Amino acid sequence: MAGVVAAPAGQAGLAAAPARGLPADSTPWLLLAPATLALVILFLLPIGYVLLLSVTDPAVSIAHYRRIFSVPLYTRVLFNTFTTALTVTGVCLLLGYPVAYVMARRSDWVSTALLICVAVCFWTGFIVRTYAWLVILGNKGPVVAVYQAFGFGAPPRLLFTTFSSILGMVHILLPYMVLALYSVMKKIDPNLLRASASLGARPAASFRAVYLPLTLPGVVNGSILVFTICLGFFITPILLGTPKDMMISQLINQQIEELLAWGFASAVAVVLLVATSIVLAVYNRFAGLDRLWG
Amino acid sequence: MTRGGKNVLSRRRVLKTGGAMAAGAAMGPLLLTERTIAQTRTIYVNTWGGSWTAAEEAAFFKPFTDATGIRVRTVAPVSYAKLKAQVQSGTYEWDVTGINQSEWLRAEREGFVEPIDWTIVQKDKLFPNAVFANGIAYCALGTNLAYRSDKFPQGGPKSWADFWDVKKFPGTRSMYNNAPRTLIAAALADGVPIDKVYPLDVERAFKKLDQIKPHIKVWWTQGNQSQQLIRDGETDMIVMWNARASELKEQGHPVELVWNGGMVSTTMWGVAKGAPNRKLAWEFIQFAVQPKPQAEFCNRLFYGPTNPKAFEFVKPEVAKQMPTYEPNAKQMVVTDPDWEAANAAQLQERFTQWLAS
């Protein structure tokens, strides 16, 4: 019955003949239609176009793909992109989990203060935060000043290293991880922990057996979010890192902006997309992406 | 994230000179309403934003509007890719742009460039070598060696060979992440005379580059990044655009420019193929390359006028900071846009791979 009522809402023009000729279970599909249409037009078509460009611009051939896999630069940078994204995700998880834990478990000013810190971080432009690191780690920055005040001599090179590049990206992506974890942790019933304690579990055991498994959806969600966003980063490694920290989107950008080689840029983008899909598929096989939804 | 990064960076460029930012921001919403009215005669110019647009405003846009009644609206930042996108899609955001000579040549070969309308542009009002690849020479830009004078009290490096000499000139170094410029600097450091650079011996240049690679602290990609590096003392020696270095010097920073072995390239005015306001655009370009407007622009930003008569309106002490000033020009390499256009893609790939390994 609900179907008959809802269907005309999607198709005002057919109101006179409610749902005739339409099976009752078509309603969900009709409701999905606007979203599907938006996805197709805004997402699938452009990606299809990129795929098409990669084999047709400037001529119909797979030469672009051959070049990607024969010139060492592209596979090397692609590999570096994935290892960097993985490192950043791992560090974000290690740093973000305790923060989210404290935020979720306490309900006093500590939780509020942490939430404000994370939110302010989240709302500040990433380019501003990247430049802030240039100052903090720079020659005239506080780190060097402290180092010299204690008479340790010349400070180690902090800026323009892989370390500063990773640091900058972790700083930018940490709020995503914390918020993803927090949203899941907040929903965990504290009584479950009390129950496990009453059954004799020590805090460590109760955390391992009860709390940690319940937070896994947040871990998966946050990790995938950070990992996929990180794959597209390039400004931060350019400004803070070395040429060895180059990310694949920097090469894509160079091909589009400086060389107008859109076909080749598309091919690199397709390879990145496929590689990302493979990583997620493998992940899904072993961990299950359905955990995303709790 | 890619797009976002690009936008924010360009916004930063605008931020660089605080004053001009407000004007730029105010122009955004204006642009839409102006377009819908479309009653008045208006052209749209692609520009860098910041101090660049402020100088254009004073030197070109305002005087041009005063003289002709044609209004000028700006779109920032300069995007080479957008030239292609506009022509391919037939949707135009701007009519006129100012782009590096070798990029302009590649665009012309791919058919993204509107041919010069000789019914509007008057040949007898142009100067020698003004026309190239259906563009008209806008200004000249030097890519030079610059150094912190406070770090070298006994006298700084005077050539690329000195830049390579890490024993005689100890200190941190930074270079421009650009294949053609870096390879030419390497060739000069290896003893190639400035008039024998082309055809460039790429193998020899890469070999010379291997020597300096461990000593380069940063390979910069953005103009304001190069300024930050030398201003904050992150680097003692750097490859830099002449106008960026002069800007720092004007602000009182101890930055010295070396003209010997500098590389001069030309920025071109040009019109996107099929741009809706192309006739007005050619009228504008004709105006902008005349001696007085060119001098007004270069007086503000230290780029070199391409019209020799412009020097009549440039103060001598300012002229000395320009790459087209004769005593400077004769020490510099004139970059070859044909060679660059033919080799850019392949060289950049090899260079990037060299950098990443």
XYZ file of C-alpha atoms in Angstrom:
651
model
C 0.000 0.000 0.000
C 2.784 2.334 0.928
C 4.111 1.851 -2.586
C 0.953 3.130 -4.209
C 0.984 6.245 -2.083
C 4.639 7.030 -2.490
C 5.034 6.431 -6.211
C 3.218 9.531 -7.511
C 5.395 11.717 -5.288
C 8.302 10.883 -7.530
C 6.286 11.271 -10.730
C 3.799 14.061 -10.287
C 2.689 13.791 -13.920
C 1.387 10.251 -13.455
C -0.779 11.064 -10.459
C -3.968 10.316 -12.384
C -2.999 6.690 -12.860
C -1.384 5.707 -9.596
C 1.167 2.995 -10.058
C -0.720 1.169 -12.786
C 1.656 -1.034 -14.698
C 4.316 -0.619 -12.030
C 4.935 -3.550 -9.732
C 4.509 -2.650 -6.088
C 8.177 -3.281 -5.264
C 9.384 -0.671 -7.780
C 8.920 2.094 -5.233
C 12.384 1.828 -3.689
C 13.859 2.063 -7.173
C 11.841 5.153 -7.967
C 12.989 6.736 -4.732
C 16.548 5.852 -5.620
C 16.232 7.328 -9.096
C 17.262 10.937 -8.313
C 20.322 9.830 -6.367
C 21.246 7.287 -9.023
C 20.840 9.855 -11.755
C 23.052 12.315 -9.877
C 25.697 9.616 -9.368
C 25.624 8.623 -13.017
C 25.837 12.179 -14.306
C 28.293 13.552 -11.795
C 30.400 10.498 -11.117
C 30.151 7.628 -13.583
C 30.045 9.682 -16.781
C 33.104 11.800 -15.925
C 35.048 8.687 -14.929
C 33.945 7.018 -18.133
C 35.148 10.075 -20.022
C 38.529 9.915 -18.287
C 38.747 6.240 -19.211
C 37.886 7.083 -22.816
C 40.413 9.938 -22.980
C 43.137 7.639 -21.717
C 42.894 5.481 -24.834
C 41.811 8.056 -27.436
C 43.787 11.252 -26.763
C 45.670 12.156 -28.904
C 45.105 8.925 -30.888
C 43.396 5.603 -30.303
C 46.023 3.418 -28.636
C 47.139 1.941 -25.356
C 50.502 3.706 -25.676
C 49.869 5.746 -22.534
C 49.509 2.609 -20.435
C 52.586 1.095 -22.004
C 54.513 4.248 -21.084
C 53.289 4.168 -17.477
C 54.577 0.634 -17.021
C 57.795 1.011 -19.010
C 59.116 4.316 -17.596
C 60.177 3.538 -14.010
C 59.069 6.967 -12.750
C 55.349 6.220 -12.777
C 55.329 2.846 -11.079
C 57.838 4.089 -8.536
C 55.786 7.171 -7.675
C 52.611 5.089 -7.627
C 54.228 2.675 -5.180
C 55.433 5.591 -3.060
C 51.941 7.072 -3.079
C 50.465 3.881 -1.618
C 53.181 3.336 0.986
C 52.913 6.991 2.055
C 49.132 6.753 2.335
C 49.518 3.556 4.365
C 52.080 5.120 6.719
C 49.962 8.223 7.221
C 46.901 6.075 7.921
C 48.800 3.983 10.449
C 50.190 7.001 12.298
C 46.771 8.693 12.286
C 45.223 5.568 13.790
C 47.859 5.295 16.520
C 47.566 8.968 17.437
C 43.837 9.324 16.867
C 42.573 6.301 18.780
C 43.590 7.481 22.290
C 42.277 10.986 21.577
C 38.922 9.685 20.372
C 38.831 7.270 23.321
C 39.253 10.058 25.880
C 36.764 12.256 24.023
C 34.131 9.528 24.014
C 34.671 8.148 27.501
C 34.692 11.439 29.365
C 31.821 13.862 29.371
C 33.418 16.789 31.196
C 35.413 19.785 29.963
C 38.288 17.549 28.773
C 36.066 16.019 26.156
C 34.780 19.423 25.064
C 38.271 20.914 24.902
C 39.526 18.024 22.774
C 36.528 18.255 20.485
C 37.151 21.972 19.989
C 40.826 21.345 19.235
C 39.991 18.715 16.648
C 37.246 20.830 15.083
C 39.395 23.960 14.809
C 42.072 21.846 13.200
C 39.471 20.418 10.841
C 38.206 23.852 9.815
C 41.601 25.439 9.199
C 42.668 25.340 5.563
C 45.234 22.659 4.859
C 47.514 25.050 3.020
C 47.618 27.289 6.093
C 48.537 24.327 8.279
C 51.219 23.262 5.802
C 52.786 26.731 5.840
C 52.591 26.718 9.639
C 54.924 23.713 9.656
C 57.333 25.634 7.428
C 57.552 28.207 10.222
C 57.556 25.772 13.156
C 60.267 23.510 11.738
C 62.092 26.285 9.888
C 65.481 27.868 10.524
C 64.000 30.614 12.681
C 61.290 28.467 14.210
C 60.673 27.449 17.836
C 62.059 23.917 17.461
C 65.435 25.176 16.331
C 65.353 27.930 18.985
C 64.734 25.437 21.814
C 67.440 23.186 20.453
C 69.946 25.998 20.441
C 68.847 27.366 23.842
C 69.847 24.047 25.393
C 73.173 24.209 23.606
C 72.685 20.991 21.632
C 74.412 22.622 18.673
C 73.107 22.432 15.145
C 69.628 20.888 15.112
C 68.921 17.890 12.897
C 67.392 18.668 9.551
C 63.632 18.618 10.148
C 62.177 20.530 7.243
C 62.238 19.242 3.668
C 62.478 15.617 4.708
C 60.191 12.611 4.428
C 59.542 13.058 8.142
C 58.154 16.596 7.774
C 56.115 15.549 4.754
C 54.467 12.691 6.691
C 54.041 14.938 9.727
C 52.234 17.567 7.661
C 49.866 15.015 6.122
C 49.153 13.344 9.466
C 48.335 16.728 10.953
C 45.878 17.447 8.154
C 44.197 14.041 8.164
C 44.140 13.313 11.898
C 40.770 15.070 12.494
C 39.094 12.747 9.972
C 40.380 9.736 11.880
C 39.456 11.134 15.302
C 35.941 12.102 14.246
C 35.321 8.756 12.538
C 36.430 6.892 15.661
C 34.607 9.237 18.007
C 31.258 8.830 16.267
C 31.464 5.061 16.751
C 32.872 5.124 20.282
C 30.216 7.524 21.472
C 27.534 4.977 20.623
C 29.112 2.168 22.660
C 27.060 1.465 25.746
C 29.294 1.980 28.845
C 27.241 -0.711 30.601
C 28.880 -3.324 28.393
C 32.244 -2.519 29.956
C 30.735 -2.571 33.415
C 29.197 -5.932 32.619
C 32.508 -7.400 31.552
C 34.138 -5.983 34.700
C 31.440 -7.566 36.832
C 32.239 -10.860 35.156
C 35.800 -10.503 36.363
C 37.608 -9.025 33.365
C 40.506 -6.726 34.165
C 40.400 -3.347 32.352
C 42.926 -4.486 29.738
C 41.027 -7.685 29.003
C 37.719 -5.905 28.923
C 39.142 -3.351 26.488
C 40.562 -6.053 24.254
C 37.539 -8.359 24.318
C 34.698 -5.851 24.408
C 35.655 -2.283 23.565
C 38.155 -2.767 20.761
C 35.932 -5.061 18.639
C 33.058 -2.620 19.035
C 35.207 0.243 17.744
C 36.383 -1.657 14.658
C 33.765 -0.068 12.373
C 35.245 3.304 13.336
C 38.762 2.012 12.694
C 37.771 0.745 9.254
C 35.822 3.882 8.433
C 38.549 6.260 9.581
C 41.331 4.290 7.917
C 39.614 4.140 4.553
C 38.744 7.822 4.743
C 42.313 8.855 5.588
C 43.876 6.402 3.152
C 41.814 7.478 0.145
C 42.132 11.208 0.849
C 45.865 10.786 1.304
C 46.206 9.094 -2.093
C 45.223 12.394 -3.724
C 47.605 14.608 -1.742
C 50.454 16.442 -3.356
C 50.768 20.038 -2.187
C 51.929 19.134 1.315
C 54.688 16.744 0.139
C 55.806 19.372 -2.410
C 56.121 22.073 0.215
C 57.449 20.032 3.134
C 59.109 16.977 1.601
C 61.788 15.993 -0.871
C 61.334 15.030 -4.538
C 61.460 11.402 -3.365
C 58.187 11.949 -1.496
C 56.418 12.781 -4.735
C 52.803 11.630 -4.956
C 51.118 10.452 -8.141
C 48.613 13.326 -8.254
C 51.530 15.735 -8.600
C 52.447 13.988 -11.854
C 48.821 14.007 -13.008
C 48.607 17.715 -12.264
C 51.840 18.383 -14.140
C 50.570 16.527 -17.200
C 47.283 18.447 -17.184
C 48.489 21.934 -16.284
C 51.945 22.193 -17.796
C 52.016 19.708 -20.648
C 48.329 19.642 -21.706
C 48.714 15.863 -22.046
C 45.214 15.042 -20.895
C 45.196 11.582 -22.431
C 48.303 10.554 -20.528
C 47.078 12.232 -17.334
C 43.825 10.273 -17.683
C 45.720 7.023 -18.072
C 47.694 7.697 -14.882
C 44.438 8.549 -13.107
C 42.859 5.304 -14.319
C 45.836 3.299 -13.055
C 45.516 5.048 -9.682
C 41.781 4.296 -9.602
C 42.293 0.642 -10.470
C 45.096 0.247 -7.938
C 42.948 1.837 -5.242
C 40.045 -0.453 -6.119
C 42.302 -3.480 -5.882
C 43.546 -2.419 -2.437
C 39.979 -1.889 -1.243
C 38.847 -5.190 -2.757
C 41.608 -7.084 -0.984
C 40.714 -5.276 2.189
C 37.068 -6.151 1.720
C 37.975 -9.812 1.210
C 39.707 -10.002 4.580
C 38.110 -7.323 6.742
C 34.773 -6.624 5.111
C 33.779 -3.176 3.999
C 30.291 -3.728 5.410
C 31.803 -2.858 8.764
C 31.776 0.686 7.466
C 28.117 0.814 8.290
C 28.541 -0.476 11.838
C 41.893 17.177 -3.222
C 43.918 17.964 -6.316
C 41.602 20.699 -7.422
C 41.251 22.045 -3.908
C 44.998 22.262 -3.536
C 45.334 24.165 -6.758
C 42.693 26.654 -5.804
C 43.996 27.305 -2.352
C 47.494 27.802 -3.658
C 46.341 30.338 -6.137
C 44.356 32.020 -3.442
C 47.549 32.192 -1.482
C 49.211 33.892 -4.364
C 46.485 36.470 -4.172
C 46.989 36.759 -0.433
C 50.642 37.537 -0.960
C 49.974 41.211 -1.386
C 47.198 41.883 1.024
C 45.868 45.034 -0.619
C 45.092 43.541 -3.968
C 43.276 40.628 -2.398
C 40.240 42.656 -1.453
C 39.936 43.936 -5.004
C 40.256 40.397 -6.353
C 37.645 39.012 -3.992
C 35.246 41.816 -4.832
C 35.597 41.011 -8.505
C 34.349 37.419 -8.168
C 30.662 38.146 -7.667
C 30.879 41.124 -10.015
C 31.936 38.863 -12.827
C 28.676 36.944 -12.884
C 26.408 39.952 -12.861
C 28.505 41.735 -15.476
C 28.188 38.770 -17.770
C 24.434 38.603 -17.488
C 24.115 42.276 -18.294
C 26.495 42.063 -21.247
C 25.250 45.372 -22.571
C 28.545 47.147 -22.286
C 31.662 46.178 -24.147
C 33.769 44.049 -21.815
C 36.761 41.758 -22.161
C 37.872 39.098 -19.710
C 41.562 38.766 -18.946
C 43.211 35.745 -17.346
C 45.703 36.978 -14.759
C 47.841 35.815 -11.808
C 46.105 37.805 -9.087
C 47.994 39.613 -6.304
C 50.620 42.186 -7.162
C 50.614 41.060 -10.803
C 46.944 41.963 -11.288
C 47.355 45.190 -9.311
C 50.151 46.269 -11.662
C 48.089 45.308 -14.725
C 45.148 47.238 -13.357
C 47.198 50.423 -13.047
C 49.271 50.039 -16.217
C 46.786 48.519 -18.682
C 43.189 48.082 -17.573
C 42.354 51.488 -16.169
C 44.065 53.553 -18.908
C 42.528 51.280 -21.576
C 39.017 51.665 -20.184
C 39.524 55.419 -19.877
C 40.651 55.641 -23.496
C 38.133 53.292 -25.145
C 35.221 52.716 -22.782
C 35.856 48.964 -23.030
C 35.728 47.395 -19.604
C 38.212 44.816 -18.379
C 37.341 42.050 -15.975
C 39.918 39.638 -14.560
C 39.903 35.897 -13.893
C 42.681 34.449 -11.700
C 44.925 32.497 -11.697
C 46.526 31.990 -15.102
C 45.693 28.466 -16.224
C 47.248 26.932 -19.298
C 44.935 23.915 -19.032
C 41.911 26.201 -19.080
C 42.953 27.522 -22.486
C 42.544 24.003 -23.857
C 39.360 23.355 -21.877
C 37.754 26.574 -23.105
C 38.497 25.953 -26.758
C 37.429 22.300 -26.609
C 34.188 22.983 -24.768
C 33.359 26.275 -26.477
C 32.583 27.851 -23.101
C 34.749 30.845 -22.383
C 35.670 32.287 -19.036
C 38.231 34.674 -20.471
C 39.365 36.038 -23.830
C 42.936 37.168 -23.216
C 45.793 35.531 -21.367
C 49.495 36.059 -20.728
C 51.473 32.826 -21.036
C 55.090 31.766 -21.388
C 56.330 31.745 -24.996
C 57.053 28.024 -25.314
C 53.675 27.070 -23.806
C 51.984 29.522 -26.137
C 53.759 27.949 -29.089
C 52.564 24.468 -28.088
C 49.022 25.826 -27.705
C 49.236 27.385 -31.162
C 50.372 24.108 -32.699
C 47.434 22.331 -31.095
C 45.010 24.925 -32.427
C 43.980 26.696 -29.218
C 45.156 30.123 -30.353
C 43.205 32.809 -32.192
C 45.150 34.198 -35.181
C 46.126 37.858 -34.898
C 43.454 40.095 -36.393
C 45.553 42.346 -38.613
C 42.537 44.552 -39.334
C 42.802 45.694 -35.711
C 46.450 45.242 -34.748
C 48.595 47.780 -36.579
C 51.932 46.365 -37.677
C 53.640 49.750 -37.824
C 52.872 50.325 -34.144
C 54.682 47.146 -33.099
C 58.373 46.657 -32.358
C 60.918 44.146 -33.740
C 60.218 40.510 -32.731
C 56.873 41.497 -31.228
C 54.918 38.769 -32.992
C 55.416 35.080 -32.245
C 53.028 32.154 -32.713
C 50.066 34.518 -33.085
C 50.826 36.159 -29.784
C 52.391 39.535 -29.028
C 55.317 39.912 -26.625
C 54.119 41.084 -23.216
C 57.192 41.189 -20.967
C 60.463 39.385 -20.330
C 61.260 37.307 -17.272
C 64.721 36.382 -16.031
C 65.494 33.129 -14.208
C 68.635 34.027 -12.313
C 70.988 33.021 -9.569
C 70.256 34.940 -6.369
C 71.925 34.788 -2.968
C 71.801 36.191 0.569
C 74.406 38.953 0.653
C 74.625 38.684 4.471
C 75.837 35.072 4.144
C 78.674 36.000 1.783
C 80.421 39.071 3.216
C 83.499 38.392 1.057
C 81.400 38.472 -2.090
C 78.826 35.996 -3.336
C 78.738 33.612 -6.296
C 79.017 35.275 -9.695
C 78.215 32.424 -12.051
C 76.650 28.970 -12.260
C 80.145 27.534 -11.899
C 80.304 29.274 -8.489
C 76.879 27.877 -7.605
C 78.269 24.409 -8.302
C 81.438 25.130 -6.297
C 80.389 23.959 -2.834
C 83.904 24.304 -1.390
C 84.477 27.916 -2.361
C 80.884 28.901 -1.617
C 79.583 26.745 1.214
C 75.921 27.171 2.096
C 72.495 25.733 1.443
C 71.175 25.764 -2.101
C 67.779 25.604 -3.708
C 66.756 25.177 -7.357
C 63.679 25.523 -9.521
C 61.823 22.270 -10.256
C 61.819 22.932 -14.002
C 63.699 20.769 -16.483
C 64.723 23.256 -19.231
C 65.911 26.019 -16.864
C 67.839 23.647 -14.612
C 69.522 21.854 -17.528
C 70.633 25.151 -19.078
C 72.099 26.287 -15.744
C 73.998 22.982 -15.561
C 75.350 23.387 -19.090
C 76.551 26.917 -18.275
C 78.156 25.665 -15.064
C 79.981 23.071 -17.136
C 81.508 25.815 -19.271
C 79.149 26.060 -22.255
C 79.194 29.700 -23.499
C 75.866 31.552 -23.376
C 75.563 31.700 -27.175
C 76.331 27.970 -27.617
C 73.645 26.576 -25.309
C 71.481 25.279 -28.172
C 71.216 22.563 -29.213
C 71.508 21.563 -25.575
C 73.715 18.605 -24.757
C 71.211 16.950 -22.425
C 73.523 14.084 -21.388
C 76.278 16.475 -20.422
C 73.831 18.653 -18.486
C 72.438 15.714 -16.492
C 75.969 14.598 -15.700
C 76.754 18.034 -14.320
C 73.481 18.015 -12.374
C 74.476 14.785 -10.631
C 77.287 16.735 -8.944
C 75.020 19.339 -7.381
C 72.028 17.146 -6.538
C 73.118 16.160 -2.996
C 73.598 19.825 -2.139
C 70.133 21.007 -3.143
C 67.952 21.376 -0.066
C 64.695 22.245 -1.825
C 63.409 22.017 -5.400
C 60.749 24.718 -5.417
C 57.685 24.805 -7.657
C 55.874 28.033 -6.757
C 57.189 31.578 -7.092
C 56.148 32.553 -3.567
C 57.806 29.404 -2.241
C 61.131 30.603 -3.679
C 60.659 33.949 -1.915
C 59.841 32.290 1.406
C 62.973 30.130 1.169
C 65.442 32.959 0.738
C 63.588 35.507 2.868
C 63.484 33.182 5.891
C 67.085 32.140 5.391
C 66.200 28.506 4.645
C 68.599 28.729 1.739
C 71.669 30.876 1.042
C 71.648 30.534 -2.747
C 68.716 29.995 -5.047
C 67.544 29.948 -8.639
C 64.864 32.593 -8.832
C 62.764 34.779 -11.113
C 64.376 38.203 -11.303
C 61.224 40.139 -10.378
C 60.628 37.981 -7.293
C 64.162 38.678 -6.074
C 63.861 42.418 -6.783
C 60.610 42.504 -4.847
C 62.408 41.101 -1.774
C 65.267 43.552 -2.225
C 62.778 46.431 -2.340
C 61.328 45.171 0.946
C 64.792 45.454 2.502
C 65.892 41.802 2.490
C 69.596 41.168 1.791
C 69.060 39.485 -1.584
C 71.457 39.944 -4.517
C 70.755 39.005 -8.124
C 73.374 37.672 -10.542
C 72.720 38.569 -14.176
C 75.597 36.536 -15.566
C 74.137 33.307 -16.961
C 70.550 34.294 -16.272
C 67.918 32.882 -18.618
C 65.439 35.223 -20.216
C 62.074 34.058 -21.499
C 59.157 36.019 -22.884
C 55.555 36.061 -21.768
C 53.054 36.469 -24.627
C 49.737 38.210 -24.830
C 47.306 36.050 -26.752
C 43.651 35.332 -27.413
C 41.905 31.984 -26.942
C 40.686 30.579 -30.250
C 37.104 31.569 -30.887
C 36.863 33.767 -27.788
C 33.637 35.798 -27.926
C 35.276 39.197 -27.411
C 38.281 38.601 -29.644
C 38.041 41.852 -31.579
C 38.049 43.907 -28.391
C 40.786 41.654 -27.074
C 43.120 42.528 -29.959
C 42.359 46.180 -29.402
C 43.399 45.727 -25.785
C 46.613 43.870 -26.616
C 47.570 46.516 -29.167
C 47.166 49.090 -26.397
C 49.028 47.082 -23.760
C 52.241 46.637 -25.770
C 52.728 50.355 -26.419
C 55.769 51.930 -24.678
C 53.959 53.843 -21.929
C 51.724 51.032 -20.572
C 54.599 48.520 -20.760
C 56.842 50.867 -18.812
C 54.112 51.463 -16.225
C 53.756 47.717 -15.698
C 57.468 46.932 -15.531
C 58.155 49.898 -13.232
C 55.956 48.207 -10.686
C 57.128 44.593 -10.994
C 60.677 44.688 -12.502
C 59.816 42.458 -15.465
C 61.549 43.618 -18.634
C 59.634 45.561 -21.279
C 59.659 43.882 -24.680
C 59.070 47.169 -26.466
C 62.483 48.915 -26.503
C 60.842 52.349 -26.533
C 59.342 51.599 -23.104
C 62.733 52.260 -21.514
C 62.169 55.971 -22.211
C 59.618 55.860 -19.397
C 61.603 53.710 -16.964
C 63.841 55.250 -14.297
C 67.510 54.241 -14.786
C 67.879 52.637 -11.343
C 64.766 50.540 -12.017
C 65.909 49.671 -15.532
C 69.071 48.106 -14.075
C 66.895 45.446 -12.434
C 65.317 44.318 -15.698
C 66.323 41.390 -17.905
C 65.881 43.366 -21.142
C 68.147 46.195 -19.943
C 71.026 45.989 -22.419
C 73.955 45.479 -19.950
C 71.953 42.659 -18.289
C 70.602 41.158 -21.490
C 74.027 40.666 -23.039
C 75.075 38.385 -20.146
C 71.990 36.204 -20.414
C 70.820 33.195 -22.405
C 67.792 33.857 -24.563
C 65.734 30.706 -24.141
C 64.557 29.035 -27.336
C 60.782 28.449 -27.303
C 60.940 26.106 -30.304
C 63.436 23.846 -28.608
C 61.513 23.963 -25.358
C 58.156 23.268 -26.974
C 59.623 20.290 -28.823
C 61.353 18.791 -25.766
C 59.338 19.883 -22.735
C 57.315 16.708 -22.143
C 60.158 14.258 -22.575
C 62.675 16.371 -20.631
C 60.311 16.989 -17.740
C 59.670 13.247 -17.468
C 63.359 12.389 -17.412
C 64.092 15.239 -15.024
C 61.306 14.243 -12.618
C 62.555 10.673 -12.644
C 66.083 11.904 -11.972
C 64.765 13.978 -9.064
C 62.790 11.101 -7.549
C 65.608 8.571 -7.698
